[in-house]
Short mmCIF file of C-alpha atoms and ligand atoms in Angstrom, two decimals:
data_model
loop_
_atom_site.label_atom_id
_atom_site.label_comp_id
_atom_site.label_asym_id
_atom_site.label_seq_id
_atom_site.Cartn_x
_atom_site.Cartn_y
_atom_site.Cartn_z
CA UNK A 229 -53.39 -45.13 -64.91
CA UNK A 230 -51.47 -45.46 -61.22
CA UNK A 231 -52.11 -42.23 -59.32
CA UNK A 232 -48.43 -41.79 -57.92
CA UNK A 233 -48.90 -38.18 -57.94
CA UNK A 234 -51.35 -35.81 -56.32
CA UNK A 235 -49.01 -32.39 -57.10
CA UNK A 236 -47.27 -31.83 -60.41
CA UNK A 237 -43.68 -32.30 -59.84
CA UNK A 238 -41.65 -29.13 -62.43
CA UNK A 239 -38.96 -30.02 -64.70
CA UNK A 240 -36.07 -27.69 -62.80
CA UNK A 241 -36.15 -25.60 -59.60
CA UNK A 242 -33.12 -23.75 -57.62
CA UNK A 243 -32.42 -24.66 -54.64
CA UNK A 244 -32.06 -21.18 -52.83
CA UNK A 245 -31.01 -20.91 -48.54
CA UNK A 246 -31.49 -18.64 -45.88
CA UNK A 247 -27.53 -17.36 -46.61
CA UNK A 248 -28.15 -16.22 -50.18
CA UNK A 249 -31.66 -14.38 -48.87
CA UNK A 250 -30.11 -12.67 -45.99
CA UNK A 251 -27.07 -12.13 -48.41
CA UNK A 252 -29.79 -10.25 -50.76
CA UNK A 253 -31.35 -8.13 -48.48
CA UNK A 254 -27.72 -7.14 -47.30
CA UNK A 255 -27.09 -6.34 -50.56
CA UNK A 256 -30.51 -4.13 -51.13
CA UNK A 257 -29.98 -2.58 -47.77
CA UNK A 258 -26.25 -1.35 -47.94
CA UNK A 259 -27.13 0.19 -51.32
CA UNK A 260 -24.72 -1.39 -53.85
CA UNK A 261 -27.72 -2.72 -56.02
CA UNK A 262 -25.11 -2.77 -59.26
CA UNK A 263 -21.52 -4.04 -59.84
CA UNK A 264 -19.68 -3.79 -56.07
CA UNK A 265 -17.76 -5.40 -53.85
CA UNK A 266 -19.32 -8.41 -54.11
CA UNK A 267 -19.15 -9.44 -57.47
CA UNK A 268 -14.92 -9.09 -56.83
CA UNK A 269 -16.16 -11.63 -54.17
CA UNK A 270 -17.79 -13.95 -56.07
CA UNK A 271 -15.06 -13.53 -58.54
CA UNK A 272 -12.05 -14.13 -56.61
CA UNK A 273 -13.97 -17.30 -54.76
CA UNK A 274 -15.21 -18.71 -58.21
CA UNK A 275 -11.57 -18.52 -59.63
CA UNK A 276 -10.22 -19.98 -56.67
CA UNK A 277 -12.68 -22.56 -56.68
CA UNK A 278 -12.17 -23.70 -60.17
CA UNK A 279 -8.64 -22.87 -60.26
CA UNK A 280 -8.80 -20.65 -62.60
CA UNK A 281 -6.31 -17.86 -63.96
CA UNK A 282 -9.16 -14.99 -64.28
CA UNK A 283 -12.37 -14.86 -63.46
CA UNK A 284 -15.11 -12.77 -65.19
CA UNK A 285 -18.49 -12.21 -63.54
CA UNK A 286 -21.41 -11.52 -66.53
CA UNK A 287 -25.12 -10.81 -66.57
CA UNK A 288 -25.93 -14.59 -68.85
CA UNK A 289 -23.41 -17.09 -70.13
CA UNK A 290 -24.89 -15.78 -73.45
CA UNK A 291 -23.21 -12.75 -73.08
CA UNK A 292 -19.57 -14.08 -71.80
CA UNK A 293 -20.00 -16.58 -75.31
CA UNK A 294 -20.29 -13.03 -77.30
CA UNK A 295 -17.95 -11.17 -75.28
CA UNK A 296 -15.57 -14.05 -75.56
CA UNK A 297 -15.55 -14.25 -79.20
CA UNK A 298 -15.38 -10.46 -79.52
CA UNK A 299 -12.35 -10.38 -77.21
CA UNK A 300 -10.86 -12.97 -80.14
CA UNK A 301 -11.93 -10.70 -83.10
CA UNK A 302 -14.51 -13.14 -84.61
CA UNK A 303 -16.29 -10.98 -86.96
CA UNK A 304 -17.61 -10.92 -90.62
CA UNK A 305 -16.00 -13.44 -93.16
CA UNK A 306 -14.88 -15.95 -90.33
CA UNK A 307 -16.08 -19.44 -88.91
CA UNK A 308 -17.31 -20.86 -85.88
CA UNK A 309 -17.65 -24.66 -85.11
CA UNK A 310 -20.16 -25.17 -82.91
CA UNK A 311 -22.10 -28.69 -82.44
CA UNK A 312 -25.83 -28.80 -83.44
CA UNK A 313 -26.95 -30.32 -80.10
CA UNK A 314 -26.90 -26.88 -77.68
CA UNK A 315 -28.86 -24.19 -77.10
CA UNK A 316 -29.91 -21.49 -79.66
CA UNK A 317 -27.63 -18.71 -77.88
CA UNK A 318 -23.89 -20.86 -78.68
CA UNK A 319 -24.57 -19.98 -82.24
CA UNK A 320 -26.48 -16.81 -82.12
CA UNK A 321 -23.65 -14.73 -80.45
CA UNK A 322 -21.73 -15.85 -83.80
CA UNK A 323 -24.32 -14.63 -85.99
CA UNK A 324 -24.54 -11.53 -83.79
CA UNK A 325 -20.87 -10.72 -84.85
CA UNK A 326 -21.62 -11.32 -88.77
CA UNK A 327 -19.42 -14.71 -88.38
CA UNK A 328 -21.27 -17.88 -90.03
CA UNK A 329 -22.16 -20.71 -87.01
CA UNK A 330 -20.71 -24.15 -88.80
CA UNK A 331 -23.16 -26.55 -87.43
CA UNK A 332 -21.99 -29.91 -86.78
CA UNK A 333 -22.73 -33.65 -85.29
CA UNK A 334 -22.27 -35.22 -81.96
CA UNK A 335 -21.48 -38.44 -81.03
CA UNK A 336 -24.03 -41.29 -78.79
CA UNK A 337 -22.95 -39.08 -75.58
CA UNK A 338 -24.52 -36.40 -76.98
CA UNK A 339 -21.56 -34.26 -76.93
CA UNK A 340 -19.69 -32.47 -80.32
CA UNK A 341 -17.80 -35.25 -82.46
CA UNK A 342 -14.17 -34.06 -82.48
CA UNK A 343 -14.25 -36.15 -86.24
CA UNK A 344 -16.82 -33.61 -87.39
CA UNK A 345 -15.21 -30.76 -86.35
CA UNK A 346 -11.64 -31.54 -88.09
CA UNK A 347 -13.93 -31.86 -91.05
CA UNK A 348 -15.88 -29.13 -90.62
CA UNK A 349 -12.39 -26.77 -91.11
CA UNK A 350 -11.67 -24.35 -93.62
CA UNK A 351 -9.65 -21.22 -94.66
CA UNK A 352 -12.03 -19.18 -92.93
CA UNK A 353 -12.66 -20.91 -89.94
CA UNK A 354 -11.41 -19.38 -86.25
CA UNK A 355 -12.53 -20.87 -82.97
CA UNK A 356 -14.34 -24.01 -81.88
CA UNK A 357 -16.90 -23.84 -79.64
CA UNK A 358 -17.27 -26.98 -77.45
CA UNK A 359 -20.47 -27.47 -75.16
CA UNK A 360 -19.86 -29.66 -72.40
CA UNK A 361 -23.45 -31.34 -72.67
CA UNK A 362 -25.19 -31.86 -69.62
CA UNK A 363 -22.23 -31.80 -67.74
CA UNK A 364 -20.12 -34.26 -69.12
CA UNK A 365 -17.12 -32.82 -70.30
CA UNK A 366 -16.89 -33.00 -74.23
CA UNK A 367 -13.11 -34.88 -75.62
CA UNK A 368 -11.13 -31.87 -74.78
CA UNK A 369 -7.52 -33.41 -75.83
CA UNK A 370 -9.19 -33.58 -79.41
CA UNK A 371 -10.88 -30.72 -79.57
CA UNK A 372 -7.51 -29.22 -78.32
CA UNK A 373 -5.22 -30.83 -80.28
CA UNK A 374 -7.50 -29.96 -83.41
CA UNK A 375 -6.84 -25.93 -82.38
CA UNK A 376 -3.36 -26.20 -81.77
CA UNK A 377 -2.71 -27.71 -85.87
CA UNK A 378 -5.20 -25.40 -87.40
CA UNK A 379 -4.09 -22.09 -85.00
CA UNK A 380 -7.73 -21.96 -83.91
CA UNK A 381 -9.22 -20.27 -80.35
CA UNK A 382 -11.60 -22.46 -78.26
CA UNK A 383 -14.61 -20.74 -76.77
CA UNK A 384 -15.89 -23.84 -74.41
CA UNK A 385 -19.59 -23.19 -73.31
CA UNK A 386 -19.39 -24.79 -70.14
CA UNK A 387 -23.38 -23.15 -69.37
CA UNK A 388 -23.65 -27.33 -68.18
CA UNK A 389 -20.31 -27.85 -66.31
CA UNK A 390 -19.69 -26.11 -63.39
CA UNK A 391 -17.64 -28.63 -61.32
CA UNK A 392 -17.11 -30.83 -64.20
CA UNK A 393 -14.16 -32.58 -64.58
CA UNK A 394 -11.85 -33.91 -67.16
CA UNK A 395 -8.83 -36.45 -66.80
CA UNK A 396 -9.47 -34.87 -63.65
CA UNK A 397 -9.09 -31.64 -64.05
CA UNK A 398 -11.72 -28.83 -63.40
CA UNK A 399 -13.43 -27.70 -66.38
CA UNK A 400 -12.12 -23.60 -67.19
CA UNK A 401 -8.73 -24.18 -64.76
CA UNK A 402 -5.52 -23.47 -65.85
CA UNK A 403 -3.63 -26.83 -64.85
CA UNK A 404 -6.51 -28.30 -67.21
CA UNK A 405 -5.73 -25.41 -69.96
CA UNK A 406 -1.89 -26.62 -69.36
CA UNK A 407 -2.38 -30.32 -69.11
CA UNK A 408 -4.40 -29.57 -72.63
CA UNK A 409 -2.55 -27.27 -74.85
CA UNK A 410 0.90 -29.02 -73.50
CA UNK A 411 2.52 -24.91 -73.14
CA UNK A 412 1.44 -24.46 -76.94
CA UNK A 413 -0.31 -21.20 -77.39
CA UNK A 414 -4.15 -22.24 -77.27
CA UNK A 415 -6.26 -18.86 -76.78
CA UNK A 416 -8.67 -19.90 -75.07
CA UNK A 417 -12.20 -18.74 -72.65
CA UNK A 418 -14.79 -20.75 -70.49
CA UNK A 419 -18.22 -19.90 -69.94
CA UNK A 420 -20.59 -20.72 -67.52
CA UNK A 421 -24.24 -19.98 -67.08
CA UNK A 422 -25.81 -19.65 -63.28
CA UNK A 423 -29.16 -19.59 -65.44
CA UNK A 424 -32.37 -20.59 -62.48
CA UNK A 425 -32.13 -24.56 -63.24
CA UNK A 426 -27.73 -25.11 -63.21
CA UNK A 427 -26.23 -26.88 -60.98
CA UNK A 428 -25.74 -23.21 -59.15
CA UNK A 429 -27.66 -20.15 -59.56
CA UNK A 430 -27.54 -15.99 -59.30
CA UNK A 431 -31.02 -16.22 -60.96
CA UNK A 432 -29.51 -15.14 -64.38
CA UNK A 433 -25.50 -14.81 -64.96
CA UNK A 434 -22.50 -16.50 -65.80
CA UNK A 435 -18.70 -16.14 -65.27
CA UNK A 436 -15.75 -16.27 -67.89
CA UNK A 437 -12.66 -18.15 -66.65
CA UNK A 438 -9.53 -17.73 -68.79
CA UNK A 439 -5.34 -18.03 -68.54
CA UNK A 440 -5.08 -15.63 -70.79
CA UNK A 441 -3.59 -12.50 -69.90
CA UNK A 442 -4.70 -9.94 -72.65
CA UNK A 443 -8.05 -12.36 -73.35
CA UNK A 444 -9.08 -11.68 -69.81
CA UNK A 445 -7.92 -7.44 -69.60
CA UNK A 446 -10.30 -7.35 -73.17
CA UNK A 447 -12.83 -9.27 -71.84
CA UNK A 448 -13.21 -7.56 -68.24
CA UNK A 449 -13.56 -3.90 -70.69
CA UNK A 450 -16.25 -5.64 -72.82
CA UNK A 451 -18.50 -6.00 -70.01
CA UNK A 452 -19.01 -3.01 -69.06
CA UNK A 453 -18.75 -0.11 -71.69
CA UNK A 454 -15.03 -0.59 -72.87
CA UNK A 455 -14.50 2.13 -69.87
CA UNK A 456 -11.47 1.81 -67.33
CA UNK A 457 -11.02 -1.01 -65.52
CA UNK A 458 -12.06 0.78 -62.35
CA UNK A 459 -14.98 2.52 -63.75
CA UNK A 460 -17.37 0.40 -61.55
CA UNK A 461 -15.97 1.75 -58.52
CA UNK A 462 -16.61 5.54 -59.44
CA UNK A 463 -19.64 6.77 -57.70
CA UNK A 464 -17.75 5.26 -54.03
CA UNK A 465 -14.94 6.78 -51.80
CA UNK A 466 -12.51 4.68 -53.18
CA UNK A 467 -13.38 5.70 -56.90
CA UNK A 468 -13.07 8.50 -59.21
CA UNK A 469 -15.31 10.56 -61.47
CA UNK A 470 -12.37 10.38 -64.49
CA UNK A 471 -12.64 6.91 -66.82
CA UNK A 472 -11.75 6.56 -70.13
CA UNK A 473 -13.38 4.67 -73.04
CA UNK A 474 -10.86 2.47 -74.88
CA UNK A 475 -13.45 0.20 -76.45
CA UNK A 476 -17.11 -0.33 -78.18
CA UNK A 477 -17.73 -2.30 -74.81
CA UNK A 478 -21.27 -4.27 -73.55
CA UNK A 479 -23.34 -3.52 -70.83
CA UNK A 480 -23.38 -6.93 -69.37
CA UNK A 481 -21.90 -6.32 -66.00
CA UNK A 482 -23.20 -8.93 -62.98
CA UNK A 483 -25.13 -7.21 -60.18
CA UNK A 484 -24.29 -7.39 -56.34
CA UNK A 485 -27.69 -8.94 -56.09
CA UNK A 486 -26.64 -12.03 -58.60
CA UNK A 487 -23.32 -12.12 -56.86
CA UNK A 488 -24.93 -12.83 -53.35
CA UNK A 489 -26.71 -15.59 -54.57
CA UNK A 490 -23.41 -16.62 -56.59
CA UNK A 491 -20.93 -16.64 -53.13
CA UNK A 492 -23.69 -18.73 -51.23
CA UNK A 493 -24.70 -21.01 -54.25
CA UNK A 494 -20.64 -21.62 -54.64
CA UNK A 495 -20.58 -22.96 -51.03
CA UNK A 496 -23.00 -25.55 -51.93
CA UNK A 497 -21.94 -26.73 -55.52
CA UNK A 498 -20.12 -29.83 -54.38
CA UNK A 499 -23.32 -30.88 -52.08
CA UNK A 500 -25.90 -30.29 -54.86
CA UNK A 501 -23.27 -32.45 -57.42
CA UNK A 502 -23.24 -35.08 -54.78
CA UNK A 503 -26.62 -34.91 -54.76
CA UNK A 504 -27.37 -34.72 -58.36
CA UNK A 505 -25.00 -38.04 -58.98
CA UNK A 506 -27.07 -39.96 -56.41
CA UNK A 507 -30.10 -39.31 -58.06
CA UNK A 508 -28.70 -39.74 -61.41
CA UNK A 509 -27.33 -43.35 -59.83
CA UNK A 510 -30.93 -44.36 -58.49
CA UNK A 511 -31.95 -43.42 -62.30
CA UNK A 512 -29.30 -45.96 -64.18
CA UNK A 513 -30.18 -48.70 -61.94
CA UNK A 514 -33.89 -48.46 -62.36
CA UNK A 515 -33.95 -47.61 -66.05
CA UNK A 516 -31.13 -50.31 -66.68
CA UNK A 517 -34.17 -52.73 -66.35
CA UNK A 518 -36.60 -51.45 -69.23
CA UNK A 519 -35.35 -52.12 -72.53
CA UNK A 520 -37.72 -48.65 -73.57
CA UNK A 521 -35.32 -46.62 -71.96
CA UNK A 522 -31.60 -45.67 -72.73
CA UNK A 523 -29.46 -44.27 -69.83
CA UNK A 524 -26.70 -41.86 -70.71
CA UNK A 525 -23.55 -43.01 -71.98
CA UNK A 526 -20.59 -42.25 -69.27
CA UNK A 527 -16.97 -41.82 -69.99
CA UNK A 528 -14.76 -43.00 -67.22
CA UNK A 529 -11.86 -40.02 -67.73
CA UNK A 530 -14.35 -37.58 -66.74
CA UNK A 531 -17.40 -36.95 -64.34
CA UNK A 532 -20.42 -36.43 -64.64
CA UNK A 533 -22.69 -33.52 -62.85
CA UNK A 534 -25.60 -34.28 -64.33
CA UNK A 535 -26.77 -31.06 -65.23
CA UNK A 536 -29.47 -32.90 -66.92
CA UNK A 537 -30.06 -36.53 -66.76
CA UNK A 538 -31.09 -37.29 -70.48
CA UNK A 539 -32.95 -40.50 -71.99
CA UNK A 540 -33.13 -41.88 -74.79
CA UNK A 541 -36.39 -43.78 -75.84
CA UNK A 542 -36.13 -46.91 -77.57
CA UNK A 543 -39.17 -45.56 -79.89
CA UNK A 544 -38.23 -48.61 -81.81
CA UNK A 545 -40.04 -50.55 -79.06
CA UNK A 546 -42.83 -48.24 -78.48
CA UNK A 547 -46.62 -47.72 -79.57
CA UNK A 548 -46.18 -43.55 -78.99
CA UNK A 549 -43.61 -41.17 -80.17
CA UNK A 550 -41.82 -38.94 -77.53
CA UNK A 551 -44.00 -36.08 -77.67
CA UNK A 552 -46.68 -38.55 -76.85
CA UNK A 553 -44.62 -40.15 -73.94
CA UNK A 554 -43.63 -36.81 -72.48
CA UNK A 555 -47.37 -35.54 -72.73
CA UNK A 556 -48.15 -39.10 -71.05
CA UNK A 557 -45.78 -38.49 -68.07
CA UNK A 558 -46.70 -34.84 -67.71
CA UNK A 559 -50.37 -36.11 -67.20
CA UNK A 560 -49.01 -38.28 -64.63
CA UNK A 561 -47.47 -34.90 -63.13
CA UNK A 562 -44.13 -35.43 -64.09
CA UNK A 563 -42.75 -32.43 -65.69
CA UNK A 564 -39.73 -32.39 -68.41
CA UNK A 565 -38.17 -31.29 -70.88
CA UNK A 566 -35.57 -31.99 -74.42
CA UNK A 567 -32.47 -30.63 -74.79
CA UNK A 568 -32.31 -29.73 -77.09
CA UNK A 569 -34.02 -29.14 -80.62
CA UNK A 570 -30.68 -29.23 -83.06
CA UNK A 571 -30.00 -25.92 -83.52
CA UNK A 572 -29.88 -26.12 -87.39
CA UNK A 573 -33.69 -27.17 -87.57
CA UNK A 574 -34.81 -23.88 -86.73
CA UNK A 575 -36.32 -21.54 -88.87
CA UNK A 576 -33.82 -18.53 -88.77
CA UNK A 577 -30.73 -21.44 -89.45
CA UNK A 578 -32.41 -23.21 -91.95
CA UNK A 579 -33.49 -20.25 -93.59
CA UNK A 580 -30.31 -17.58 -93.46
CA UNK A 581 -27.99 -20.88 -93.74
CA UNK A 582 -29.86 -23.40 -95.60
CA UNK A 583 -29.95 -26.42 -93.23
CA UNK A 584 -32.43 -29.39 -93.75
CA UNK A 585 -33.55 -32.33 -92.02
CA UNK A 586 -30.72 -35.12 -92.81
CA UNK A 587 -27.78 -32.70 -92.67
CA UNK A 588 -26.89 -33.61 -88.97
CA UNK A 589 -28.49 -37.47 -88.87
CA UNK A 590 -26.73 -38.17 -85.38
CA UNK A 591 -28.42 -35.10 -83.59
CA UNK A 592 -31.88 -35.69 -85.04
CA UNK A 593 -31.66 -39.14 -84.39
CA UNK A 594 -30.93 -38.51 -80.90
CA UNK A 595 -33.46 -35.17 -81.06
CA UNK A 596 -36.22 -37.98 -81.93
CA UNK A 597 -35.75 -39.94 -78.82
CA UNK A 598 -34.58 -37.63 -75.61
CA UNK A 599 -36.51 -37.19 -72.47
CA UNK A 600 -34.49 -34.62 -70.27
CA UNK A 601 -36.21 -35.89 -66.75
CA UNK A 602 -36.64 -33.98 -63.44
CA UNK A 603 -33.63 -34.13 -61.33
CA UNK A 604 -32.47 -31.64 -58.84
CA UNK A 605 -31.23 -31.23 -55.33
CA UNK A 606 -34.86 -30.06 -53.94
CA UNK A 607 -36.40 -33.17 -55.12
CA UNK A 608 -36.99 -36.38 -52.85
CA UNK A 609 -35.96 -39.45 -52.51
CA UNK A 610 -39.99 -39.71 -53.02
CA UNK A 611 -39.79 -37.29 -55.93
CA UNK A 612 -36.88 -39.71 -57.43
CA UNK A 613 -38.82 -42.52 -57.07
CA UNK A 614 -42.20 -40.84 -58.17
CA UNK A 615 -40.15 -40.37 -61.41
CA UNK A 616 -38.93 -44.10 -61.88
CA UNK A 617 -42.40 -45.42 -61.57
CA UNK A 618 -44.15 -42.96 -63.70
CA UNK A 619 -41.43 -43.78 -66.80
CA UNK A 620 -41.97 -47.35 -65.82
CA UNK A 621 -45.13 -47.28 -65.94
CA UNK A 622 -45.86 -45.00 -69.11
CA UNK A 623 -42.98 -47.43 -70.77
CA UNK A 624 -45.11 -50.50 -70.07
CA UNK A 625 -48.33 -49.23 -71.39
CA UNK A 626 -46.40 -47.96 -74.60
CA UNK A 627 -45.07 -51.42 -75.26
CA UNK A 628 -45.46 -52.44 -78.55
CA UNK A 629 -47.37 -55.76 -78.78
CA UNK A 630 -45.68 -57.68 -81.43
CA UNK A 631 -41.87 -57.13 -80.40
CA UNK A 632 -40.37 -59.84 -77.74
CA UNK A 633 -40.78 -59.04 -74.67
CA UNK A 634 -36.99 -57.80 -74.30
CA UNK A 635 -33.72 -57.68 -76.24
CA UNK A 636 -30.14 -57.91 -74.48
CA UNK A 637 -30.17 -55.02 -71.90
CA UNK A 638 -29.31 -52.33 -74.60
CA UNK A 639 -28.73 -49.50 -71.49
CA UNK A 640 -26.16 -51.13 -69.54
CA UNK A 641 -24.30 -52.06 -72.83
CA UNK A 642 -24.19 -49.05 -74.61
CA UNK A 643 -25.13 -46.59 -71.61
CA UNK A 644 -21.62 -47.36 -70.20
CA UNK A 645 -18.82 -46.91 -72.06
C1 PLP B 889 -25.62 -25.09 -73.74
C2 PLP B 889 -26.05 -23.73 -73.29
N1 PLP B 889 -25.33 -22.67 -73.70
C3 PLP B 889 -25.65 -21.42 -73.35
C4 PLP B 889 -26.73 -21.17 -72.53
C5 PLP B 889 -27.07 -19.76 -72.20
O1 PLP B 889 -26.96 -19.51 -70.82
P1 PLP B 889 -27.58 -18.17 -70.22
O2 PLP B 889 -29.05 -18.40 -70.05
O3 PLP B 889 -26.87 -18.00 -68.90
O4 PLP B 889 -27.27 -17.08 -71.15
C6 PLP B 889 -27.50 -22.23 -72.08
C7 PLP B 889 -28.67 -21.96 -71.24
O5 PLP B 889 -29.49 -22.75 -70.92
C8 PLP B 889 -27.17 -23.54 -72.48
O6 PLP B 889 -27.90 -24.60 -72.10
#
């Protein structure tokens, strides 16, 4: 085993400045430790930034998905189609509202099949829930055009996707939402995460972008208490003691000391994409070259941010399994990671829903062989490389001896469509 490593490099780390600490302490020393003037801040530069109608600052993504779908009414009795392939929290927030998650497949770029969800609809069903995996933007005109015939609402979790684009459009802006629903009446929310590893960070928090009027007015009451829109500002000069309740509202308000983070990390988004995709780029090339290894599949209408930069092992080719490969590279200090364990596979989904193994074959297929690898803007060129040669090299070792040494160069083929 090649020693390419003397420190273990981790699976995800932010990438925080000077700005967004002396942004902080600004924040801890003028006293507004809550919701203040700088969450409207971050607000009113995030929608701008996106181009988006209204913008809703929220303590997790996970809690703009619920307040989203509250805002539309999902409750007991309805559906929710939302792709197998995501994390837990896209189809908990329906089960929090006594709405039943319909799990269904994605397609070989990992994102929701738009096929599955057209058959996934019934009587009861009500919104779609894309996830724009990774940071590839899912096959929005579809999904879209799917909502507009059955008169459903489209809760995208965009935790992956700030700065993704589609047909060239910013993911959660309104010239996208118009380009999409064509002036038909789509209602519609975007949510993003600014969990510690996205492509942009407050630590934990997320934003809701809508161009919906009465979605957004709902939404902003939601998230903090169902009291008066203004109720934030009551305990300064400009505020006032009075509010009124008008809903069962959340408590899942963004802090002044996420937002600072949030207006410094915004700055930088486009430089840590840039830098993302040039890592992502030294990753294709190398990988291209071992027929192990499957780079992953890229759609030229949209971009890619690379959230994640997700294998897939050709296990087929292979002595170990992927738990075996990941435990190999992590004892070659390279840390990762697999994005994500189908949803419907856990306990509490097979168990209240009754899902098995073999109900979602694309997803577990692809479960069985993805490798999320390191790949952030505080790595190294080094670090980059570091990577290459330790999957290289594990790849290699893992060859199995009685295949040919390679078959056509699988990656380049089917990696980009
Ligand atoms: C696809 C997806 N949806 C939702 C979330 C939840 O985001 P948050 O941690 O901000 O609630 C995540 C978080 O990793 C995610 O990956």
């Amino acid at each position: 085993m090649t020693a390419y490593r003397g420190t273990f490099l981790p699976f995800g780390m932010p990438s925080i400045g000077d700005e967004e600490i002396t942004e902080v302490v600004d924040s801890l020393r003028s006293g507004w430790v809550t919701t203040g003037p700088k969450v409207k801040r971050f607000e009113s530069a995030f929608a701008e930034h996106i181009g988006a109608g209204h913008a809703i600052a929220v303590s997790s993504c996970t809690a703009g998905l619920h307040i989203a779908l509250t805002a539309l009414g999902i409750g007991p009795g309805d559906e929710v189609i939302v792709p197998t392939l995501t994390f837990c929290s896209t189809a908990n927030v329906v089960v929090h509202l006594g709405a039943r998650p319909v799990l269904v497949d994605v397609g070989d770029d990992f994102n929701v099949s738009p096929a599955a969800i057209a058959n996934a609809i019934s009587s009861r069903t009500k919104a779609i829930m894309p996830v724009h995996y990774s940071g590839q933007a899912c096959d929005l005109q579809a999904i879209y055009d799917i909502a507009r015939q059955h008169n459903l609402a489209v809760v995208e979790d965009a935790a992956h996707a700030v700065g993704s684009l589609y047909n060239g459009g910013k993911i959660g802006s309104s010239s996208l939402f118009r380009a999409l629903t064509g002036g038909s009446v789509v209602r519609s929310a975007t949510v993003f995460s600014f969990y510690a590893t996205k492509n942009m960070t407050t630590g934990e928090g997320g934003m809701i972008a809508t161009s919906d009027d009465d979605l957004a007015k709902k939404m902003r009451l939601l998230t903090l208490h169902g009291m008066s829109l203004d109720a934030w500002k009551r305990y300064s000069s400009a505020g006032s003691w009075y509010y009124e309740t008008v809903l069962a509202g959340y408590k899942a308000n963004m802090t002044d000391i996420q937002a600072s983070l949030g207006i410094h990390q915004l700055q930088r988004l486009d430089g840590f994409i840039e830098v993302r995709q040039r890592y992502a780029e030294m990753y294709d090339e190398a990988f291209a070259e071992l027929p192990e290894i499957k780079i992953p599949v890229k759609h030229p209408d949209r971009n890619h941010i690379y959230h994640l930069y997700v294998v897939r092992l050709n296990v087929e080719r292979l002595s170990v399994d992927r738990a075996q490969f990941i435990e190999d590279l992590k004892a070659r200090n390279i840390g990762t990671s697999v994005h994500f364990i189908p949803v419907h596979l856990h306990p509490f989904y097979r168990e209240r829903f009754g899902y098995r193994r073999g109900d979602l074959p694309k997803a577990e297929y692809l479960y069985d062989r993805i490798i999320s690898l390191p790949l952030y803007p505080r790595m190294t060129n080094a670090d980059v490389q570091d990577v290459i040669a330790v999957v290289a090299e594990v790849a290699r070792t893992s060859r199995r001896v009685d295949l040919p040494p390679r078959e056509p160069r699988a990656g380049l083929s089917e990696g980009r469509s």
